[in-house]
PDB file of C-alpha atoms in Angstrom:
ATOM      1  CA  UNK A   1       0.000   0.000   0.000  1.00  0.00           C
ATOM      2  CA  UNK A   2       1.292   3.084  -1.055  1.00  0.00           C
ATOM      3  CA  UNK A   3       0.547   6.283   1.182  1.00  0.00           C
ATOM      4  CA  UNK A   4       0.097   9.701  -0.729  1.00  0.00           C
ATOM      5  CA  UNK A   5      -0.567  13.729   0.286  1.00  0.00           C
ATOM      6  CA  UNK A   6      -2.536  15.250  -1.593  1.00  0.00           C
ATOM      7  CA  UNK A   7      -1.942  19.139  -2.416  1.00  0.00           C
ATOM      8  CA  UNK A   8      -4.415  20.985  -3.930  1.00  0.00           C
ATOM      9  CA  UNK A   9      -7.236  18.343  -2.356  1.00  0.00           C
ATOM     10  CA  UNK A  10      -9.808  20.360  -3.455  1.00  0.00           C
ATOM     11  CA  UNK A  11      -9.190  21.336  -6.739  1.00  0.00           C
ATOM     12  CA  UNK A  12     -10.406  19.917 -10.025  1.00  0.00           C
ATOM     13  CA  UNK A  13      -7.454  17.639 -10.120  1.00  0.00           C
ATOM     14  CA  UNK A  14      -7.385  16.954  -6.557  1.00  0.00           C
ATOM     15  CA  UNK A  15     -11.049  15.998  -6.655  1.00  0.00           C
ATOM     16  CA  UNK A  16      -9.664  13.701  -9.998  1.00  0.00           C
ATOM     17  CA  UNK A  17      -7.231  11.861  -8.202  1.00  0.00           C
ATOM     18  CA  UNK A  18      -9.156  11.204  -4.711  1.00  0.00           C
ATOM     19  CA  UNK A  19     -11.801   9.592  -6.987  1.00  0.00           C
ATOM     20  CA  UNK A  20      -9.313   7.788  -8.638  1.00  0.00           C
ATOM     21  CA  UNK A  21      -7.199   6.532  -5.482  1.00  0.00           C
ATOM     22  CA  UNK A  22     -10.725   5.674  -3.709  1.00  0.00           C
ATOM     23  CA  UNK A  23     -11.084   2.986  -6.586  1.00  0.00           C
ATOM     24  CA  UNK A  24      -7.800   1.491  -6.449  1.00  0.00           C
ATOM     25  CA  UNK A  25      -6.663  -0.911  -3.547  1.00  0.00           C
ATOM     26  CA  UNK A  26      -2.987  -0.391  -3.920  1.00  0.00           C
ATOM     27  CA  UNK A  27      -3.144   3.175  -2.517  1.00  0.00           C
ATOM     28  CA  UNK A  28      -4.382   5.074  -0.242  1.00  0.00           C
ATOM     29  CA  UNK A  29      -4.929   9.362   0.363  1.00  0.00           C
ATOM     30  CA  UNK A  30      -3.455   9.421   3.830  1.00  0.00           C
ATOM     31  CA  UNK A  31      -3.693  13.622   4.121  1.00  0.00           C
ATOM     32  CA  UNK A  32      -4.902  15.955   2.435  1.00  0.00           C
ATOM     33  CA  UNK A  33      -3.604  20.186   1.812  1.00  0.00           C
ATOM     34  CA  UNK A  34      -5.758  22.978   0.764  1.00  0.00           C
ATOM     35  CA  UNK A  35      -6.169  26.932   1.271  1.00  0.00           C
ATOM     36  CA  UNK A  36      -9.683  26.685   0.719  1.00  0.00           C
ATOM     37  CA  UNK A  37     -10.819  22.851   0.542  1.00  0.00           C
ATOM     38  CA  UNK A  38     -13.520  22.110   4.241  1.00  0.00           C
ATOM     39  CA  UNK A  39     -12.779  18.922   4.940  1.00  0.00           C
ATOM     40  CA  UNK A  40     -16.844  17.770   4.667  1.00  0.00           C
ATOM     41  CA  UNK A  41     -17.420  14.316   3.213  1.00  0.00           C
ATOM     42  CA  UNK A  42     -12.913  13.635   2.847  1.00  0.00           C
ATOM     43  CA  UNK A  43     -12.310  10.556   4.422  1.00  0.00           C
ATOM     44  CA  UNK A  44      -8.747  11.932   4.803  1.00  0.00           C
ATOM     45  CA  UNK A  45      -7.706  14.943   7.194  1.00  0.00           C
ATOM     46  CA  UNK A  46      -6.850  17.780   5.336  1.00  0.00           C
ATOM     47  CA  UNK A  47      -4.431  20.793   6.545  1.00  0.00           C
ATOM     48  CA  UNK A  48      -3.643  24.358   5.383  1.00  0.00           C
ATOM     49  CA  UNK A  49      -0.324  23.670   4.862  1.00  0.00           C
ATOM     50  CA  UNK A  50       1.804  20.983   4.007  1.00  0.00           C
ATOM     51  CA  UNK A  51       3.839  21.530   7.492  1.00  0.00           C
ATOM     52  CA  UNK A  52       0.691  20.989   9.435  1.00  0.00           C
ATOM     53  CA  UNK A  53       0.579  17.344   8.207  1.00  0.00           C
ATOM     54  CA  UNK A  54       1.042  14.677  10.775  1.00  0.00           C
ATOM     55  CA  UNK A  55       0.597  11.698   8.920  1.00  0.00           C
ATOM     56  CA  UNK A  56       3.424   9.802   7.397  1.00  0.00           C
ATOM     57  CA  UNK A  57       3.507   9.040   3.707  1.00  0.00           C
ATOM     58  CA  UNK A  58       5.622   7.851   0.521  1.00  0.00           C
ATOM     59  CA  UNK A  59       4.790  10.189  -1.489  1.00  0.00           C
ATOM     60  CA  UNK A  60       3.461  13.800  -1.976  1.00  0.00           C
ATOM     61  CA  UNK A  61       0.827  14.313  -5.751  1.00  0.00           C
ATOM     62  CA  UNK A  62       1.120  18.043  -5.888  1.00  0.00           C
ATOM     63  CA  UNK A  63      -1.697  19.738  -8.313  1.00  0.00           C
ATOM     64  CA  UNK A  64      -1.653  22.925  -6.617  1.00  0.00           C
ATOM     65  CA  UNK A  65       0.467  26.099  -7.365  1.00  0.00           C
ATOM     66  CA  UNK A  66       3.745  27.012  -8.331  1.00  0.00           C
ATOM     67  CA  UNK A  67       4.133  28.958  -4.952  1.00  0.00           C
ATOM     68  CA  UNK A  68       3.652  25.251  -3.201  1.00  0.00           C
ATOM     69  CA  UNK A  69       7.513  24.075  -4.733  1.00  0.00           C
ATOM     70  CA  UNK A  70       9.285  25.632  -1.596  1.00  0.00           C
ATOM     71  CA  UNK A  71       6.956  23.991   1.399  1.00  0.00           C
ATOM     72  CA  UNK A  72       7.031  20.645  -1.108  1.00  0.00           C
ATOM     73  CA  UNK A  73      10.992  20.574  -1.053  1.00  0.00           C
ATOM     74  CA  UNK A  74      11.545  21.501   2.669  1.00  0.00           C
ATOM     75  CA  UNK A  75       8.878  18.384   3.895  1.00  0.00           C
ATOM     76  CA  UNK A  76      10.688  16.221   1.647  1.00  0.00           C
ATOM     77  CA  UNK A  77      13.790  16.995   3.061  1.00  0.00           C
ATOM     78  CA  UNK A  78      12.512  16.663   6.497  1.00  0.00           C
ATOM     79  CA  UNK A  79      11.041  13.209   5.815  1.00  0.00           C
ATOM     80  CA  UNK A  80      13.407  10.971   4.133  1.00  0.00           C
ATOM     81  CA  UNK A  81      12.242   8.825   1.768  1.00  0.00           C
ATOM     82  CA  UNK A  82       9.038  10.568   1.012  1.00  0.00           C
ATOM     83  CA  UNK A  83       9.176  11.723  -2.598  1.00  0.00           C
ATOM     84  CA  UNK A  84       7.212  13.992  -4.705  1.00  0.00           C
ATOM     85  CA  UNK A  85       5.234  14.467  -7.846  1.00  0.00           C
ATOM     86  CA  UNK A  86       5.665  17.805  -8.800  1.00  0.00           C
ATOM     87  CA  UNK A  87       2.310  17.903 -11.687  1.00  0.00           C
ATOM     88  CA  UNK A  88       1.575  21.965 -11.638  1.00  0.00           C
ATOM     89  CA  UNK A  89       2.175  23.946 -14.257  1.00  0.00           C
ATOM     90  CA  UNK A  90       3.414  27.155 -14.360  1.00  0.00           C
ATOM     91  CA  UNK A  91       6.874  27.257 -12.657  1.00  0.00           C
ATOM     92  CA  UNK A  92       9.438  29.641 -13.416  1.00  0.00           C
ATOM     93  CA  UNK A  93      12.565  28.790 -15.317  1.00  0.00           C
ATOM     94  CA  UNK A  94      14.211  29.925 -11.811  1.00  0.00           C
ATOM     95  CA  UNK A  95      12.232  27.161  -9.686  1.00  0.00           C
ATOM     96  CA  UNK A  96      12.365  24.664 -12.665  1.00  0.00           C
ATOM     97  CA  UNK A  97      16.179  25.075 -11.984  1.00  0.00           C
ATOM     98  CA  UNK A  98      15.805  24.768  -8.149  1.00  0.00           C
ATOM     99  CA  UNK A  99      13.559  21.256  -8.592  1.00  0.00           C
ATOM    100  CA  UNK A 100      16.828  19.559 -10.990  1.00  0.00           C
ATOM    101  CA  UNK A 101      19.042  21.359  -7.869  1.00  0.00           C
ATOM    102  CA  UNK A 102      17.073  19.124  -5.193  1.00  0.00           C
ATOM    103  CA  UNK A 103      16.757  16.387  -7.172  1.00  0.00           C
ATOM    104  CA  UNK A 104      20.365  15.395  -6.381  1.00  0.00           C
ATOM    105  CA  UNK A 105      19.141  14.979  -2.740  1.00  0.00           C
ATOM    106  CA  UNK A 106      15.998  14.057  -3.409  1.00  0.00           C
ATOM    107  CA  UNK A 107      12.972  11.639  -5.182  1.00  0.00           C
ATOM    108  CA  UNK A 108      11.274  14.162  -7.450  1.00  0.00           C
ATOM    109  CA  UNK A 109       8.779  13.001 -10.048  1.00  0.00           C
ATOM    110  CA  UNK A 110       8.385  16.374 -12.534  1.00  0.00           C
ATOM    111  CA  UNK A 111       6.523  16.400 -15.518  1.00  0.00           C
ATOM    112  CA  UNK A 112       4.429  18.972 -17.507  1.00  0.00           C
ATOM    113  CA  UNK A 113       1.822  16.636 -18.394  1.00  0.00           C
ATOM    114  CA  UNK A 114       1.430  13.286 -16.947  1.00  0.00           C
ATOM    115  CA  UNK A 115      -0.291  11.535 -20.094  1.00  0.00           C
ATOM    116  CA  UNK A 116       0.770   8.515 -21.751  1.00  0.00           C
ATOM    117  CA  UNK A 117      -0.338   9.985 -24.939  1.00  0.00           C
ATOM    118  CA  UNK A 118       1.458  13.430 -24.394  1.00  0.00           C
ATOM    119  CA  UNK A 119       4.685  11.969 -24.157  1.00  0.00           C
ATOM    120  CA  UNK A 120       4.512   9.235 -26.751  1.00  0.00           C
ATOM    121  CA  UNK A 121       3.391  12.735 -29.085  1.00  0.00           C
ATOM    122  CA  UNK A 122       6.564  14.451 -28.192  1.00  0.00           C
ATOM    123  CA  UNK A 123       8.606  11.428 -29.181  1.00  0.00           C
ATOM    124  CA  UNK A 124       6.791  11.239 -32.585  1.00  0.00           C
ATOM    125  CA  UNK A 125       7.699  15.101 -32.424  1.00  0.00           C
ATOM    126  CA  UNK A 126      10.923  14.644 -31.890  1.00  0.00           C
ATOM    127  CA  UNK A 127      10.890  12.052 -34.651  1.00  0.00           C
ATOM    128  CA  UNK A 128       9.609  14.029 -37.378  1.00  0.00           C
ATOM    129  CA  UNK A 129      11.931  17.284 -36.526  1.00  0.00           C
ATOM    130  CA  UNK A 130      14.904  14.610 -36.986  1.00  0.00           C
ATOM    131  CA  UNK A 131      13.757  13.409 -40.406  1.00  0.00           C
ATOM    132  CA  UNK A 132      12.075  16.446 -41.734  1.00  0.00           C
ATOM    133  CA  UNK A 133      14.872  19.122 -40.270  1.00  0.00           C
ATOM    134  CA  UNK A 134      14.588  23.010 -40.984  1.00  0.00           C
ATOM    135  CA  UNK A 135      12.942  22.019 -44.629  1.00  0.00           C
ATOM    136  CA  UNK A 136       9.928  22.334 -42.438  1.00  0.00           C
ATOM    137  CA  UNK A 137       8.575  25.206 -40.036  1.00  0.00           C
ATOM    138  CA  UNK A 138       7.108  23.845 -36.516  1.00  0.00           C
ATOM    139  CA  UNK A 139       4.196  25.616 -35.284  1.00  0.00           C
ATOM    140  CA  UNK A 140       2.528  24.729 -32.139  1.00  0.00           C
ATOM    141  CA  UNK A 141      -1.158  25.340 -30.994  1.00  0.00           C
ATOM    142  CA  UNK A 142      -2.780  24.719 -27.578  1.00  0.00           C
ATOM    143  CA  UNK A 143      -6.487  24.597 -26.433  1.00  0.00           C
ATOM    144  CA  UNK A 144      -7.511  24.922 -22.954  1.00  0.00           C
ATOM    145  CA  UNK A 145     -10.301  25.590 -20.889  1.00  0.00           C
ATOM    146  CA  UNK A 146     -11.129  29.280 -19.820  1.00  0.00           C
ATOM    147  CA  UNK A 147     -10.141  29.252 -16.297  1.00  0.00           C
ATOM    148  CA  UNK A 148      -6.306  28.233 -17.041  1.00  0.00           C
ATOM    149  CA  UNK A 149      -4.074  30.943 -15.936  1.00  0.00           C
ATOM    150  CA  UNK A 150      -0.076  30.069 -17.759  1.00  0.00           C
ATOM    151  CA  UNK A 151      -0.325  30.626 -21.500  1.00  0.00           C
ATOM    152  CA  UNK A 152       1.750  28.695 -23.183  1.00  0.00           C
ATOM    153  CA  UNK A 153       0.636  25.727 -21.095  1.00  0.00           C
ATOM    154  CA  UNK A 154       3.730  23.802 -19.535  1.00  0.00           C
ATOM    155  CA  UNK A 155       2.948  20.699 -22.517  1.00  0.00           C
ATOM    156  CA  UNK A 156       3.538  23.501 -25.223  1.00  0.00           C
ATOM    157  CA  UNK A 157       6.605  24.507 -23.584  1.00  0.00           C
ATOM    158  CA  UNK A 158       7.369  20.742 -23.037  1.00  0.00           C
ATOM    159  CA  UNK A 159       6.695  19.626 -26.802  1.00  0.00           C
ATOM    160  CA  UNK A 160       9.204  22.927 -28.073  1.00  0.00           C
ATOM    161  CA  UNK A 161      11.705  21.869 -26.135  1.00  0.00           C
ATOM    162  CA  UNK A 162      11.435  18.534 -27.403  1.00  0.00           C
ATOM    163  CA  UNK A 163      11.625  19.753 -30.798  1.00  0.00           C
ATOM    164  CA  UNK A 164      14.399  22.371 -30.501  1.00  0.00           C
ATOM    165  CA  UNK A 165      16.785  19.958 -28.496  1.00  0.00           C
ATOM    166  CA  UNK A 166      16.884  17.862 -31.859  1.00  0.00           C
ATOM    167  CA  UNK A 167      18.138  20.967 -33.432  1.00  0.00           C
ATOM    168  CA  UNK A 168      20.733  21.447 -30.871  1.00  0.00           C
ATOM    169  CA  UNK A 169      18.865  24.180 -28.924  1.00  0.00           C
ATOM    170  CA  UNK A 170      19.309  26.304 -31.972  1.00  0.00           C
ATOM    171  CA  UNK A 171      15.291  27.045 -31.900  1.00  0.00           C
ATOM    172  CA  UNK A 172      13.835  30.480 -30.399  1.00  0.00           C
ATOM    173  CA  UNK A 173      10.300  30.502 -29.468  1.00  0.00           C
ATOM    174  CA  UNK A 174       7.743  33.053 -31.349  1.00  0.00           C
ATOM    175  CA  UNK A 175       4.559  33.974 -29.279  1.00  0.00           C
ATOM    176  CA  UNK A 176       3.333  37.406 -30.368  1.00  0.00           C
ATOM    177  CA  UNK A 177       3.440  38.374 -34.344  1.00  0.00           C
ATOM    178  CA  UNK A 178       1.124  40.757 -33.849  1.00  0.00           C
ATOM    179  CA  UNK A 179       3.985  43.123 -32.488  1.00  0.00           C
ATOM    180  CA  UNK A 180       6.392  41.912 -35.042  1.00  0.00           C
ATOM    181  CA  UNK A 181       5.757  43.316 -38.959  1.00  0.00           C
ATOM    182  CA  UNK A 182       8.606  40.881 -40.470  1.00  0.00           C
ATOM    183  CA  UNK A 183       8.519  37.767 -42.020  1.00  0.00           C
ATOM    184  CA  UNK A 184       8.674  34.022 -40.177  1.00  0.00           C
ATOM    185  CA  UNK A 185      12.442  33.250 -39.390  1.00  0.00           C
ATOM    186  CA  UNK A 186      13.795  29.324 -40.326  1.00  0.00           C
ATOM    187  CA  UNK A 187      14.664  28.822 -36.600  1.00  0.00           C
ATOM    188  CA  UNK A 188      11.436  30.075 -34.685  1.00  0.00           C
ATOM    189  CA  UNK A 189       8.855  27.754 -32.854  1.00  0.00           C
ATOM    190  CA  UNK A 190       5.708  29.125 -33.210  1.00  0.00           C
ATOM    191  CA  UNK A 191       3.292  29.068 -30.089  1.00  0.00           C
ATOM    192  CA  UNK A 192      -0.633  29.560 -29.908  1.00  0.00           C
ATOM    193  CA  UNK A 193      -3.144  29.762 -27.192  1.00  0.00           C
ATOM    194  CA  UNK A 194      -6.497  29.047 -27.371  1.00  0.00           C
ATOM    195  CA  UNK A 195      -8.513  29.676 -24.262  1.00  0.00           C
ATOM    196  CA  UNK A 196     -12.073  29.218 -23.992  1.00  0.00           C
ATOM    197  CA  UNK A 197     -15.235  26.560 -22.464  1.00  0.00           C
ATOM    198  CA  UNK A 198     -14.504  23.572 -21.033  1.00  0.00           C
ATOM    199  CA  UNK A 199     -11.677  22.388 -22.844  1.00  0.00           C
ATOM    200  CA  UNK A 200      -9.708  20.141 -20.946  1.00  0.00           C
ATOM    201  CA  UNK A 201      -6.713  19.923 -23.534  1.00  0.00           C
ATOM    202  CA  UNK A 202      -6.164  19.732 -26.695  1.00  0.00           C
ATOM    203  CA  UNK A 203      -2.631  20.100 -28.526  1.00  0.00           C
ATOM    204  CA  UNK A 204      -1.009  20.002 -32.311  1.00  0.00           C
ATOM    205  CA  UNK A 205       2.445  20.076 -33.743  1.00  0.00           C
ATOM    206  CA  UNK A 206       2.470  21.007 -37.090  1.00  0.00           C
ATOM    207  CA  UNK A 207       5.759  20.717 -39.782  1.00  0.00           C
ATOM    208  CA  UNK A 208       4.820  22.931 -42.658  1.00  0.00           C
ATOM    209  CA  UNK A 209       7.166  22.348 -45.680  1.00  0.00           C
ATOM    210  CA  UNK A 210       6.739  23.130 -49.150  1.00  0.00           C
ATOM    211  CA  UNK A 211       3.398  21.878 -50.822  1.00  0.00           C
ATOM    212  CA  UNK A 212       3.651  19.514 -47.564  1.00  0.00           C
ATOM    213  CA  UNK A 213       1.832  19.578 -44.002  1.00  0.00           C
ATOM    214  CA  UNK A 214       2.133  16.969 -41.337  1.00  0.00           C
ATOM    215  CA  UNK A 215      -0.088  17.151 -37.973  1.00  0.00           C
ATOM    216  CA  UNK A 216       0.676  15.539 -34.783  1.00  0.00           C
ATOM    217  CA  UNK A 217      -2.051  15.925 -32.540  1.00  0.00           C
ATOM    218  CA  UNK A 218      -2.978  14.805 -29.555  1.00  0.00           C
ATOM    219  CA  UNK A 219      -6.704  15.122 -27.262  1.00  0.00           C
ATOM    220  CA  UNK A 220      -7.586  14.720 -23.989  1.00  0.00           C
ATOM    221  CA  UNK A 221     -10.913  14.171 -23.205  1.00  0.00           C
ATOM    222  CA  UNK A 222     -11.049  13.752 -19.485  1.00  0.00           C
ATOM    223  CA  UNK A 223      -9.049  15.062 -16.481  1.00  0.00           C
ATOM    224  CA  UNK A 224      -8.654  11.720 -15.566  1.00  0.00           C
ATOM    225  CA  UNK A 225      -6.281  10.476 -17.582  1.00  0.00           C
ATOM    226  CA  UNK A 226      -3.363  13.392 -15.749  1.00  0.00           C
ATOM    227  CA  UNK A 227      -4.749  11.982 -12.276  1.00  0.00           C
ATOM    228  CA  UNK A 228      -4.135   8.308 -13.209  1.00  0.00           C
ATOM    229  CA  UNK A 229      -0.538   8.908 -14.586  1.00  0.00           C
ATOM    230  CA  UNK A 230      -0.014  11.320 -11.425  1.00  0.00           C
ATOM    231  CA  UNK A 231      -0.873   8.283  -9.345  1.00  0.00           C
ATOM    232  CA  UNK A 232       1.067   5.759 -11.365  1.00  0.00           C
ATOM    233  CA  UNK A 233       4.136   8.220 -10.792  1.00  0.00           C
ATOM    234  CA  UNK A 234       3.523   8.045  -7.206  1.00  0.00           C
ATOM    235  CA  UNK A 235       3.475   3.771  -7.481  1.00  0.00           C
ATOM    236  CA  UNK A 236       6.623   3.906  -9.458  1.00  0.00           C
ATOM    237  CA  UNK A 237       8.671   6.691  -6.959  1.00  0.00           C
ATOM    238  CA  UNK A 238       8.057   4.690  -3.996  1.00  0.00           C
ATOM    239  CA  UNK A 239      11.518   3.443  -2.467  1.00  0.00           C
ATOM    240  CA  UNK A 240      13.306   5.314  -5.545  1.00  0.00           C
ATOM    241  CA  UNK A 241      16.945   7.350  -4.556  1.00  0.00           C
ATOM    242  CA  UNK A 242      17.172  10.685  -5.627  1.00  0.00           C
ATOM    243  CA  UNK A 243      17.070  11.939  -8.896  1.00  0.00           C
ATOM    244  CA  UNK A 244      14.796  13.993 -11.235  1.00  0.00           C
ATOM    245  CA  UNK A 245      12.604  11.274 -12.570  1.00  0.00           C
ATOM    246  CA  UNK A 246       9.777  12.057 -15.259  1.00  0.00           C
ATOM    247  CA  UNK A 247       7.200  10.180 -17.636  1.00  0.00           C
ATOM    248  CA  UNK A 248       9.855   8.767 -20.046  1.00  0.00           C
ATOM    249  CA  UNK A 249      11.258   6.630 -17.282  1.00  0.00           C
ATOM    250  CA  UNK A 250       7.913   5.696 -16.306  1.00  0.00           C
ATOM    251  CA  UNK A 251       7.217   4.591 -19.632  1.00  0.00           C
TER     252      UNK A 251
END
């Protein structure tokens, strides 16, 4: 039995993967941590902030806030052997830094999107870029629902980096043309944000050549699907050293 804290409890995700860890008999939601979540109806405990927590664990699923990373870092290194999976989106490039920093003391579990289907698109991404090569632009385009905040989401930002390490990091990333009157350089990444309804995700990769298009596009129809690979993470990291760990080694 594996023993999780959940941050963000009472969020959309949170409610995703207590419904989801209620119907599985190999975990278990042992605390919970949310600003604004009442604990009516939890079957779990749940604190204001992750130093409040009393119960032990193995691992922390963290679908909160960026601002969380600091509290998540300092109970892991306070508990041993408790590891983390860091699923928000958002972080800076300054606390993206400080998670690979930790990671050499610590179990940490980071990825922008914890589909199966996400990552198997970024390695037909990365693919494509390695056969088709600057012959063919790479434009990216991301839907989301109207209440996301970070534009590009964290799987746009995951699929150009994807893409531009194949070209040697060589790539800069475009995201406002409207401020630029000039033509489309040969080493941009484009990036577009759609924001509206209920979208729960919905991201394309396209390699525009000449008289030639290829898609790569990928769907996701339910919140579930981040909430199981969030708790499959959690399966995998338990007893795990440190090290920055992330879907492809899960896969």
């Amino acid at each position: 039995m594996t023993d999780l804290i959940l941050c963000g409890c009472g969020g959309k995700m949170g409610a995703a993967v207590r419904e989801l860890a209620s119907a599985r008999e190999d975990c278990r939601i042992v605390a919970g941590v949310d600003l604004a979540c009442q604990n009516s109806g939890l079957h779990f405990p749940v604190y204001r902030a992750l130093s409040e927590v009393n119960e032990a664990a193995d691992c922390i699923i963290d679908f909160s806030h960026p601002s969380t990373l600091p509290s998540i870092l300092n109970y892991c290194r306070t508990h041993l052997g408790t590891s983390a999976i860091l699923c928000t989106t958002g972080y800076s490039e300054e606390q993206t830094a400080e998670i690979r920093d930790a990671a050499e003391e610590l179990p940490l579990f980071y990825s922008r999107n914890m589909s199966l289907g996400i990552n198997l698109l970024i390695e037909l991404a990365k693919k494509a870029e390695a056969v088709l090569g600057d012959a063919f632009d790479v434009e990216i385009l991301e839907m989301h629902h109207n209440q996301k905040i970070d534009a590009p989401s964290g799987t746009a930002l995951m699929i150009a980096d994807a893409v531009n390490e194949v070209r040697e990091n060589n790539m800069k990333y475009a995201y406002d043309r409207h401020s630029q009157r000039k033509k489309r350089e040969k080493n941009e990444i484009g990036m577009h944000s759609v924001r509206g309804g209920t979208i729960v995700g919905e991201h394309q990769i396209i390699f525009a050549g000449r008289h030639e298009m290829i898609t790569l596009s990928h769907s996701a129809q339910s919140k579930e699907l981040f909430a199981s690979g969030a708790v499959n993470a959690a399966l995998f990291m338990r007893g795990k050293g440190p090290g920055l760990y992330s879907m492809s080694d899960l896969i």
